[in-house]
PDB file of C-alpha atoms in Angstrom:
ATOM      1  CA  MET A   1     104.016  83.514 110.289  1.00 92.00           C
ATOM      2  CA  SER A   2     100.462  83.117 109.335  1.00 97.00           C
ATOM      3  CA  ILE A   3      97.857  84.850 106.985  1.00 98.00           C
ATOM      4  CA  TRP A   4      93.934  84.628 108.046  1.00 98.00           C
ATOM      5  CA  ILE A   5      91.005  85.578 106.167  1.00 98.00           C
ATOM      6  CA  THR A   6      87.442  86.958 107.949  1.00 98.00           C
ATOM      7  CA  GLY A   7      84.806  88.752 106.514  1.00 98.00           C
ATOM      8  CA  ASP A   8      82.957  92.079 107.366  1.00 98.00           C
ATOM      9  CA  ILE A   9      83.126  93.127 110.888  1.00 98.00           C
ATOM     10  CA  HIS A  10      80.976  96.462 111.184  1.00 97.00           C
ATOM     11  CA  GLY A  11      83.254  98.393 113.364  1.00 97.00           C
ATOM     12  CA  ASN A  12      83.469  95.376 115.753  1.00 98.00           C
ATOM     13  CA  PRO A  13      86.807  94.139 116.338  1.00 98.00           C
ATOM     14  CA  VAL A  14      86.535  92.844 119.734  1.00 97.00           C
ATOM     15  CA  GLY A  15      83.669  90.702 118.509  1.00 96.00           C
ATOM     16  CA  ARG A  16      86.190  89.279 116.114  1.00 97.00           C
ATOM     17  CA  PHE A  17      89.234  89.157 117.884  1.00 98.00           C
ATOM     18  CA  SER A  18      89.220  88.889 121.224  1.00 97.00           C
ATOM     19  CA  THR A  19      91.658  86.156 122.137  1.00 95.00           C
ATOM     20  CA  ARG A  20      88.179  84.608 123.483  1.00 94.00           C
ATOM     21  CA  ARG A  21      87.012  84.245 120.110  1.00 94.00           C
ATOM     22  CA  PHE A  22      90.349  83.496 118.466  1.00 96.00           C
ATOM     23  CA  LEU A  23      92.576  81.474 120.586  1.00 96.00           C
ATOM     24  CA  GLN A  24      94.921  80.288 117.779  1.00 96.00           C
ATOM     25  CA  GLN A  25      96.737  84.685 118.568  1.00 96.00           C
ATOM     26  CA  LYS A  26      98.148  82.680 121.908  1.00 95.00           C
ATOM     27  CA  ASP A  27     100.608  80.471 119.573  1.00 96.00           C
ATOM     28  CA  LYS A  28     103.762  82.374 118.951  1.00 96.00           C
ATOM     29  CA  GLU A  29     104.600  80.570 116.541  1.00 95.00           C
ATOM     30  CA  LEU A  30     101.502  81.860 114.643  1.00 96.00           C
ATOM     31  CA  PHE A  31     101.756  84.820 115.852  1.00 97.00           C
ATOM     32  CA  PRO A  32     105.619  85.822 116.303  1.00 96.00           C
ATOM     33  CA  GLU A  33     105.660  89.441 118.538  1.00 93.00           C
ATOM     34  CA  ASP A  34     107.241  91.324 115.472  1.00 96.00           C
ATOM     35  CA  LYS A  35     103.553  91.468 113.805  1.00 97.00           C
ATOM     36  CA  SER A  36     104.396  89.613 110.845  1.00 97.00           C
ATOM     37  CA  SER A  37     101.308  87.681 110.457  1.00 98.00           C
ATOM     38  CA  VAL A  38      98.203  88.887 108.508  1.00 98.00           C
ATOM     39  CA  ILE A  39      94.971  89.259 109.143  1.00 98.00           C
ATOM     40  CA  ILE A  40      92.606  90.038 105.699  1.00 98.00           C
ATOM     41  CA  ILE A  41      88.902  91.776 106.218  1.00 98.00           C
ATOM     42  CA  CYS A  42      86.927  91.181 103.047  1.00 98.00           C
ATOM     43  CA  GLY A  43      85.441  94.877 103.346  1.00 95.00           C
ATOM     44  CA  ASP A  44      82.834  96.703 106.148  1.00 97.00           C
ATOM     45  CA  PHE A  45      85.515  97.236 108.256  1.00 98.00           C
ATOM     46  CA  GLY A  46      83.792 100.133 109.707  1.00 97.00           C
ATOM     47  CA  CYS A  47      86.062 101.234 112.400  1.00 98.00           C
ATOM     48  CA  VAL A  48      86.463 104.348 110.121  1.00 98.00           C
ATOM     49  CA  TRP A  49      83.339 106.123 110.243  1.00 96.00           C
ATOM     50  CA  ASP A  50      82.260 109.347 111.953  1.00 96.00           C
ATOM     51  CA  PHE A  51      82.102 112.117 109.539  1.00 94.00           C
ATOM     52  CA  ARG A  52      83.470 114.451 111.366  1.00 95.00           C
ATOM     53  CA  GLY A  53      86.118 112.581 112.447  1.00 95.00           C
ATOM     54  CA  GLU A  54      87.977 110.220 114.521  1.00 96.00           C
ATOM     55  CA  ASN A  55      86.471 110.069 117.809  1.00 97.00           C
ATOM     56  CA  ALA A  56      87.117 108.642 121.082  1.00 97.00           C
ATOM     57  CA  GLU A  57      85.300 105.051 120.046  1.00 97.00           C
ATOM     58  CA  GLU A  58      87.195 104.650 117.259  1.00 97.00           C
ATOM     59  CA  LYS A  59      90.578 105.710 118.275  1.00 98.00           C
ATOM     60  CA  ASP A  60      89.984 103.075 121.241  1.00 98.00           C
ATOM     61  CA  LYS A  61      88.957 100.350 118.559  1.00 98.00           C
ATOM     62  CA  LEU A  62      91.527 101.229 116.249  1.00 98.00           C
ATOM     63  CA  ASP A  63      94.739 101.182 119.220  1.00 98.00           C
ATOM     64  CA  TRP A  64      93.481  98.039 119.966  1.00 98.00           C
ATOM     65  CA  LEU A  65      93.831  96.547 117.097  1.00 98.00           C
ATOM     66  CA  GLU A  66      97.363  97.705 116.737  1.00 98.00           C
ATOM     67  CA  ASN A  67      98.171  96.536 119.741  1.00 97.00           C
ATOM     68  CA  LYS A  68      97.201  92.619 118.819  1.00 98.00           C
ATOM     69  CA  PRO A  69     100.091  89.982 117.517  1.00 97.00           C
ATOM     70  CA  TRP A  70      99.877  90.894 113.690  1.00 98.00           C
ATOM     71  CA  THR A  71      99.147  93.415 111.339  1.00 98.00           C
ATOM     72  CA  THR A  72      95.720  93.850 110.560  1.00 98.00           C
ATOM     73  CA  VAL A  73      94.752  95.133 106.488  1.00 98.00           C
ATOM     74  CA  PHE A  74      91.802  95.604 105.119  1.00 98.00           C
ATOM     75  CA  VAL A  75      89.818  95.836 101.912  1.00 98.00           C
ATOM     76  CA  CYS A  76      86.398  98.757 101.708  1.00 98.00           C
ATOM     77  CA  GLY A  77      83.524  97.842 101.956  1.00 97.00           C
ATOM     78  CA  ASN A  78      80.014 100.150 101.182  1.00 96.00           C
ATOM     79  CA  HIS A  79      79.560 100.818 105.079  1.00 93.00           C
ATOM     80  CA  GLU A  80      82.659 102.968 105.278  1.00 97.00           C
ATOM     81  CA  ASN A  81      83.412 106.409 105.293  1.00 98.00           C
ATOM     82  CA  HIS A  82      85.389 106.438 101.745  1.00 98.00           C
ATOM     83  CA  LYS A  83      86.279 110.009 102.468  1.00 97.00           C
ATOM     84  CA  ARG A  84      88.115 109.798 105.754  1.00 97.00           C
ATOM     85  CA  LEU A  85      90.187 106.868 104.130  1.00 98.00           C
ATOM     86  CA  ALA A  86      90.967 108.371 101.147  1.00 97.00           C
ATOM     87  CA  GLN A  87      92.544 111.306 104.000  1.00 97.00           C
ATOM     88  CA  TYR A  88      95.170 108.634 105.465  1.00 98.00           C
ATOM     89  CA  PRO A  89      98.872 108.542 104.435  1.00 98.00           C
ATOM     90  CA  VAL A  90      99.699 106.398 101.543  1.00 98.00           C
ATOM     91  CA  LYS A  91     102.773 104.253 101.912  1.00 98.00           C
ATOM     92  CA  GLU A  92     103.806 101.254 100.184  1.00 98.00           C
ATOM     93  CA  TRP A  93     103.383  97.874 101.886  1.00 98.00           C
ATOM     94  CA  ASN A  94     104.549  94.717 100.201  1.00 98.00           C
ATOM     95  CA  GLY A  95     104.282  95.652  96.874  1.00 98.00           C
ATOM     96  CA  GLY A  96     101.973  97.505  96.376  1.00 98.00           C
ATOM     97  CA  LEU A  97     100.185 100.894  97.698  1.00 98.00           C
ATOM     98  CA  VAL A  98      97.765 101.119 101.115  1.00 98.00           C
ATOM     99  CA  HIS A  99      96.721 103.908 103.401  1.00 98.00           C
ATOM    100  CA  GLU A 100      98.002 103.636 106.527  1.00 98.00           C
ATOM    101  CA  ILE A 101      95.511 103.741 109.214  1.00 98.00           C
ATOM    102  CA  ARG A 102      97.826 102.645 112.194  1.00 98.00           C
ATOM    103  CA  PRO A 103     101.010 101.232 111.638  1.00 98.00           C
ATOM    104  CA  HIS A 104     100.026  98.023 111.554  1.00 98.00           C
ATOM    105  CA  VAL A 105      96.381  98.658 110.318  1.00 98.00           C
ATOM    106  CA  LEU A 106      96.484  99.169 106.721  1.00 98.00           C
ATOM    107  CA  HIS A 107      93.024  99.479 104.221  1.00 98.00           C
ATOM    108  CA  LEU A 108      93.983  98.318 100.817  1.00 98.00           C
ATOM    109  CA  MET A 109      93.550 100.420  97.868  1.00 98.00           C
ATOM    110  CA  ARG A 110      91.418  99.346  94.917  1.00 98.00           C
ATOM    111  CA  GLY A 111      93.266  97.752  92.121  1.00 98.00           C
ATOM    112  CA  GLU A 112      96.395  96.971  93.873  1.00 98.00           C
ATOM    113  CA  ILE A 113      98.696  93.507  94.336  1.00 98.00           C
ATOM    114  CA  TYR A 114     100.149  92.812  97.610  1.00 98.00           C
ATOM    115  CA  THR A 115     103.054  89.755  97.906  1.00 98.00           C
ATOM    116  CA  ILE A 116     102.797  88.408 101.155  1.00 97.00           C
ATOM    117  CA  GLU A 117     104.722  85.012 102.357  1.00 94.00           C
ATOM    118  CA  GLU A 118     105.413  84.739  98.007  1.00 95.00           C
ATOM    119  CA  LYS A 119     101.620  84.775  97.641  1.00 97.00           C
ATOM    120  CA  LYS A 120      99.859  87.368  95.558  1.00 98.00           C
ATOM    121  CA  PHE A 121      97.299  89.179  96.482  1.00 98.00           C
ATOM    122  CA  PHE A 122      95.206  91.167  94.090  1.00 98.00           C
ATOM    123  CA  ALA A 123      93.077  93.747  96.374  1.00 98.00           C
ATOM    124  CA  PHE A 124      89.107  95.324  95.172  1.00 98.00           C
ATOM    125  CA  GLY A 125      86.904  96.562  97.688  1.00 98.00           C
ATOM    126  CA  GLY A 126      83.523  98.338  97.298  1.00 97.00           C
ATOM    127  CA  ALA A 127      79.846  97.139  96.644  1.00 97.00           C
ATOM    128  CA  SER A 128      76.576  98.492  96.294  1.00 94.00           C
ATOM    129  CA  SER A 129      74.699  98.862  99.595  1.00 93.00           C
ATOM    130  CA  HIS A 130      71.584  96.903 100.015  1.00 85.00           C
ATOM    131  CA  ASP A 131      69.929  98.930 102.775  1.00 86.00           C
ATOM    132  CA  ILE A 132      68.933 102.015 101.080  1.00 92.00           C
ATOM    133  CA  GLN A 133      65.816 100.976  99.384  1.00 89.00           C
ATOM    134  CA  ASP A 134      63.659 104.334 100.186  1.00 94.00           C
ATOM    135  CA  GLY A 135      66.437 106.411  99.087  1.00 94.00           C
ATOM    136  CA  ILE A 136      69.281 108.658  99.880  1.00 95.00           C
ATOM    137  CA  LEU A 137      68.956 111.713 101.829  1.00 94.00           C
ATOM    138  CA  ASP A 138      70.947 114.594 100.978  1.00 95.00           C
ATOM    139  CA  ARG A 139      71.378 117.898 103.230  1.00 94.00           C
ATOM    140  CA  ASN A 140      72.462 120.103 100.123  1.00 93.00           C
ATOM    141  CA  ASN A 141      68.662 119.285  98.532  1.00 94.00           C
ATOM    142  CA  TYR A 142      66.884 120.667 101.190  1.00 94.00           C
ATOM    143  CA  SER A 143      66.042 124.741 102.159  1.00 92.00           C
ATOM    144  CA  SER A 144      67.345 124.639 105.881  1.00 94.00           C
ATOM    145  CA  GLU A 145      68.452 122.149 108.428  1.00 94.00           C
ATOM    146  CA  GLU A 146      65.430 122.611 110.216  1.00 94.00           C
ATOM    147  CA  GLU A 147      63.377 120.865 106.917  1.00 95.00           C
ATOM    148  CA  PHE A 148      65.959 118.086 106.500  1.00 95.00           C
ATOM    149  CA  LYS A 149      65.770 117.248 110.229  1.00 95.00           C
ATOM    150  CA  HIS A 150      61.772 117.369 109.260  1.00 95.00           C
ATOM    151  CA  THR A 151      62.166 114.725 106.716  1.00 96.00           C
ATOM    152  CA  TYR A 152      65.180 112.601 108.125  1.00 95.00           C
ATOM    153  CA  LYS A 153      62.716 112.169 111.081  1.00 95.00           C
ATOM    154  CA  LYS A 154      59.408 111.383 109.092  1.00 95.00           C
ATOM    155  CA  TRP A 155      61.373 108.738 107.443  1.00 96.00           C
ATOM    156  CA  TYR A 156      63.056 106.929 110.197  1.00 94.00           C
ATOM    157  CA  LEU A 157      59.605 107.047 111.865  1.00 96.00           C
ATOM    158  CA  ARG A 158      58.245 105.396 109.530  1.00 94.00           C
ATOM    159  CA  GLY A 159      60.557 102.858 109.029  1.00 94.00           C
ATOM    160  CA  LYS A 160      62.260 103.566 106.124  1.00 95.00           C
ATOM    161  CA  MET A 161      65.587 101.833 104.456  1.00 94.00           C
ATOM    162  CA  PHE A 162      67.337 105.069 103.938  1.00 94.00           C
ATOM    163  CA  ARG A 163      71.143 106.764 104.582  1.00 95.00           C
ATOM    164  CA  VAL A 164      72.469 109.743 104.333  1.00 95.00           C
ATOM    165  CA  LYS A 165      74.790 111.315 101.934  1.00 95.00           C
ATOM    166  CA  ASP A 166      78.311 112.036 103.548  1.00 95.00           C
ATOM    167  CA  VAL A 167      77.506 111.105 106.817  1.00 95.00           C
ATOM    168  CA  SER A 168      76.109 106.981 106.491  1.00 95.00           C
ATOM    169  CA  TRP A 169      76.592 106.811 102.512  1.00 95.00           C
ATOM    170  CA  TRP A 170      79.175 107.736 100.336  1.00 95.00           C
ATOM    171  CA  GLU A 171      78.634 107.666  96.742  1.00 95.00           C
ATOM    172  CA  GLU A 172      82.442 106.091  96.162  1.00 97.00           C
ATOM    173  CA  GLU A 173      81.505 103.093  97.770  1.00 97.00           C
ATOM    174  CA  LEU A 174      81.491 102.521  93.538  1.00 97.00           C
ATOM    175  CA  PRO A 175      84.656 102.079  92.296  1.00 98.00           C
ATOM    176  CA  SER A 176      86.211 105.444  89.792  1.00 97.00           C
ATOM    177  CA  GLU A 177      87.202 104.873  85.904  1.00 97.00           C
ATOM    178  CA  SER A 178      90.837 105.274  87.255  1.00 98.00           C
ATOM    179  CA  GLU A 179      90.932 102.762  90.115  1.00 98.00           C
ATOM    180  CA  MET A 180      89.638  99.765  87.532  1.00 98.00           C
ATOM    181  CA  LYS A 181      92.173 100.884  85.307  1.00 98.00           C
ATOM    182  CA  ASN A 182      94.291 100.600  87.852  1.00 98.00           C
ATOM    183  CA  GLY A 183      93.173  96.859  89.002  1.00 98.00           C
ATOM    184  CA  LYS A 184      94.049  96.256  85.200  1.00 98.00           C
ATOM    185  CA  THR A 185      97.515  97.743  84.970  1.00 98.00           C
ATOM    186  CA  ASN A 186      98.734  96.380  87.659  1.00 98.00           C
ATOM    187  CA  LEU A 187      97.449  92.766  86.618  1.00 98.00           C
ATOM    188  CA  ASN A 188      98.913  93.507  83.593  1.00 98.00           C
ATOM    189  CA  LYS A 189     102.015  93.808  85.550  1.00 97.00           C
ATOM    190  CA  HIS A 190     101.981  90.142  87.146  1.00 98.00           C
ATOM    191  CA  ASP A 191     101.029  88.947  83.676  1.00 97.00           C
ATOM    192  CA  TYR A 192      97.054  88.446  85.022  1.00 98.00           C
ATOM    193  CA  LYS A 193      98.496  85.994  87.273  1.00 98.00           C
ATOM    194  CA  VAL A 194      97.877  86.093  90.931  1.00 98.00           C
ATOM    195  CA  ASP A 195      97.214  83.517  93.498  1.00 98.00           C
ATOM    196  CA  TYR A 196      94.341  85.425  95.800  1.00 98.00           C
ATOM    197  CA  ILE A 197      91.425  87.970  94.754  1.00 98.00           C
ATOM    198  CA  ILE A 198      90.149  89.770  98.051  1.00 98.00           C
ATOM    199  CA  THR A 199      87.221  91.888  97.109  1.00 98.00           C
ATOM    200  CA  HIS A 200      84.099  92.731  99.123  1.00 98.00           C
ATOM    201  CA  SER A 201      81.656  93.075  96.309  1.00 97.00           C
ATOM    202  CA  PRO A 202      81.177  88.858  94.580  1.00 96.00           C
ATOM    203  CA  SER A 203      81.246  88.960  91.466  1.00 97.00           C
ATOM    204  CA  ALA A 204      78.415  89.271  88.510  1.00 95.00           C
ATOM    205  CA  SER A 205      78.389  85.264  88.425  1.00 93.00           C
ATOM    206  CA  THR A 206      78.077  84.993  92.015  1.00 93.00           C
ATOM    207  CA  ILE A 207      75.853  87.634  92.776  1.00 90.00           C
ATOM    208  CA  ALA A 208      73.243  86.073  89.873  1.00 88.00           C
ATOM    209  CA  LEU A 209      73.548  82.422  91.765  1.00 87.00           C
ATOM    210  CA  LEU A 210      72.808  83.504  95.129  1.00 84.00           C
ATOM    211  CA  GLY A 211      70.124  86.058  94.258  1.00 74.00           C
ATOM    212  CA  HIS A 212      68.864  83.816  91.570  1.00 71.00           C
ATOM    213  CA  GLY A 213      68.490  87.254  89.425  1.00 67.00           C
ATOM    214  CA  LEU A 214      66.746  88.808  92.383  1.00 71.00           C
ATOM    215  CA  TYR A 215      70.126  90.625  92.907  1.00 78.00           C
ATOM    216  CA  GLU A 216      71.310  94.174  90.422  1.00 84.00           C
ATOM    217  CA  GLN A 217      73.939  93.697  89.281  1.00 91.00           C
ATOM    218  CA  ASP A 218      76.554  97.301  89.098  1.00 95.00           C
ATOM    219  CA  ILE A 219      79.585  98.197  87.593  1.00 97.00           C
ATOM    220  CA  LEU A 220      81.537  96.193  90.441  1.00 98.00           C
ATOM    221  CA  THR A 221      80.397  93.188  90.314  1.00 97.00           C
ATOM    222  CA  MET A 222      80.649  93.149  86.126  1.00 97.00           C
ATOM    223  CA  TYR A 223      84.446  94.101  86.431  1.00 98.00           C
ATOM    224  CA  LEU A 224      85.057  91.605  88.715  1.00 98.00           C
ATOM    225  CA  GLU A 225      83.794  89.008  86.525  1.00 98.00           C
ATOM    226  CA  ASP A 226      85.589  90.360  84.145  1.00 98.00           C
ATOM    227  CA  ILE A 227      89.143  90.563  85.714  1.00 98.00           C
ATOM    228  CA  LYS A 228      88.241  86.918  87.335  1.00 97.00           C
ATOM    229  CA  SER A 229      87.875  85.342  83.485  1.00 97.00           C
ATOM    230  CA  SER A 230      90.928  86.939  82.265  1.00 97.00           C
ATOM    231  CA  THR A 231      92.528  86.634  85.421  1.00 98.00           C
ATOM    232  CA  GLU A 232      94.538  83.045  86.399  1.00 98.00           C
ATOM    233  CA  PHE A 233      94.275  82.705  90.447  1.00 98.00           C
ATOM    234  CA  LYS A 234      93.535  79.807  93.444  1.00 97.00           C
ATOM    235  CA  ARG A 235      90.586  81.745  94.817  1.00 97.00           C
ATOM    236  CA  HIS A 236      88.353  84.326  95.434  1.00 98.00           C
ATOM    237  CA  TYR A 237      87.844  85.293  99.224  1.00 98.00           C
ATOM    238  CA  CYS A 238      84.540  88.184  98.957  1.00 98.00           C
ATOM    239  CA  GLY A 239      81.768  89.332 101.768  1.00 97.00           C
ATOM    240  CA  HIS A 240      79.084  91.416 101.948  1.00 95.00           C
ATOM    241  CA  MET A 241      76.388  88.507 101.747  1.00 93.00           C
ATOM    242  CA  HIS A 242      76.409  87.750 105.236  1.00 94.00           C
ATOM    243  CA  ILE A 243      76.834  84.267 105.004  1.00 95.00           C
ATOM    244  CA  ASP A 244      79.788  82.048 105.339  1.00 97.00           C
ATOM    245  CA  ALA A 245      79.891  79.851 102.225  1.00 95.00           C
ATOM    246  CA  TYR A 246      82.007  77.788  99.766  1.00 95.00           C
ATOM    247  CA  VAL A 247      80.059  78.790  96.123  1.00 93.00           C
ATOM    248  CA  ASN A 248      82.207  76.571  94.692  1.00 93.00           C
ATOM    249  CA  GLU A 249      86.065  75.410  94.990  1.00 92.00           C
ATOM    250  CA  LYS A 250      87.785  78.925  93.850  1.00 96.00           C
ATOM    251  CA  ASP A 251      84.276  81.175  95.055  1.00 96.00           C
ATOM    252  CA  VAL A 252      84.658  81.901  98.964  1.00 97.00           C
ATOM    253  CA  ILE A 253      82.324  83.907 100.719  1.00 97.00           C
ATOM    254  CA  LEU A 254      83.060  85.180 104.427  1.00 98.00           C
ATOM    255  CA  TYR A 255      81.431  86.932 107.122  1.00 98.00           C
ATOM    256  CA  THR A 256      81.957  85.538 110.431  1.00 97.00           C
ATOM    257  CA  SER A 257      84.257  82.103 110.359  1.00 96.00           C
ATOM    258  CA  MET A 258      87.997  82.987 110.306  1.00 96.00           C
ATOM    259  CA  GLU A 259      90.401  80.877 107.398  1.00 96.00           C
ATOM    260  CA  ARG A 260      93.869  80.575 107.552  1.00 97.00           C
ATOM    261  CA  ILE A 261      95.291  80.691 104.046  1.00 94.00           C
ATOM    262  CA  ASN A 262      98.778  79.282 104.909  1.00 78.00           C
TER     263      ASN A 262
END
């Protein structure tokens, strides 16, 4: 078997994992038929999105992934329908809790630790959206659907950077106190020692270095910085920034690259 990790796919699994783009999947030693090999996505999975429920396009994408010769796992990003993710069955997988989207397509829940090939992975999804500079539209703030649609159209035509609450943006993109507590509780059970930290958001120090102070810190970037300062680990993989970069020997940002862990 083998373990691979990559960055955001934004609802386009074929673009990342087609046989033409990811030739290694033809190797039966790397990807045996039992789906024991694992591909980890560092957030912005994006295949669970439509607020109305799983549509035909999503079904095709998820079924396509299910039929691949590996198990796909992902931490949530900011571009996910968090309310729908929370509705999937909670199962145990490799020592931690997951939402089962398909039997071999799994959402790694915040603060859980998984053991894969004797390696420990601490997972913590979420991130602050960077594409909402002009605000969030909330239907509940308008007296009628007509008024909401009028505002939406006006903002859209003006090229504003905005999203709609519970349609294209969810406040659950940032963690709750209970999720952050869960992470520390599980790390304590493992004596604050893991092999890998898997997140969507960078930590505070990484985002400060990348943005030269221009990116705002939030509760999650600070939390991840705290986790890293108190945990013994080999490498922290994250996504979100749409670049492939080794910030240093321990902090790696992934986007389109596929990196093999073992």
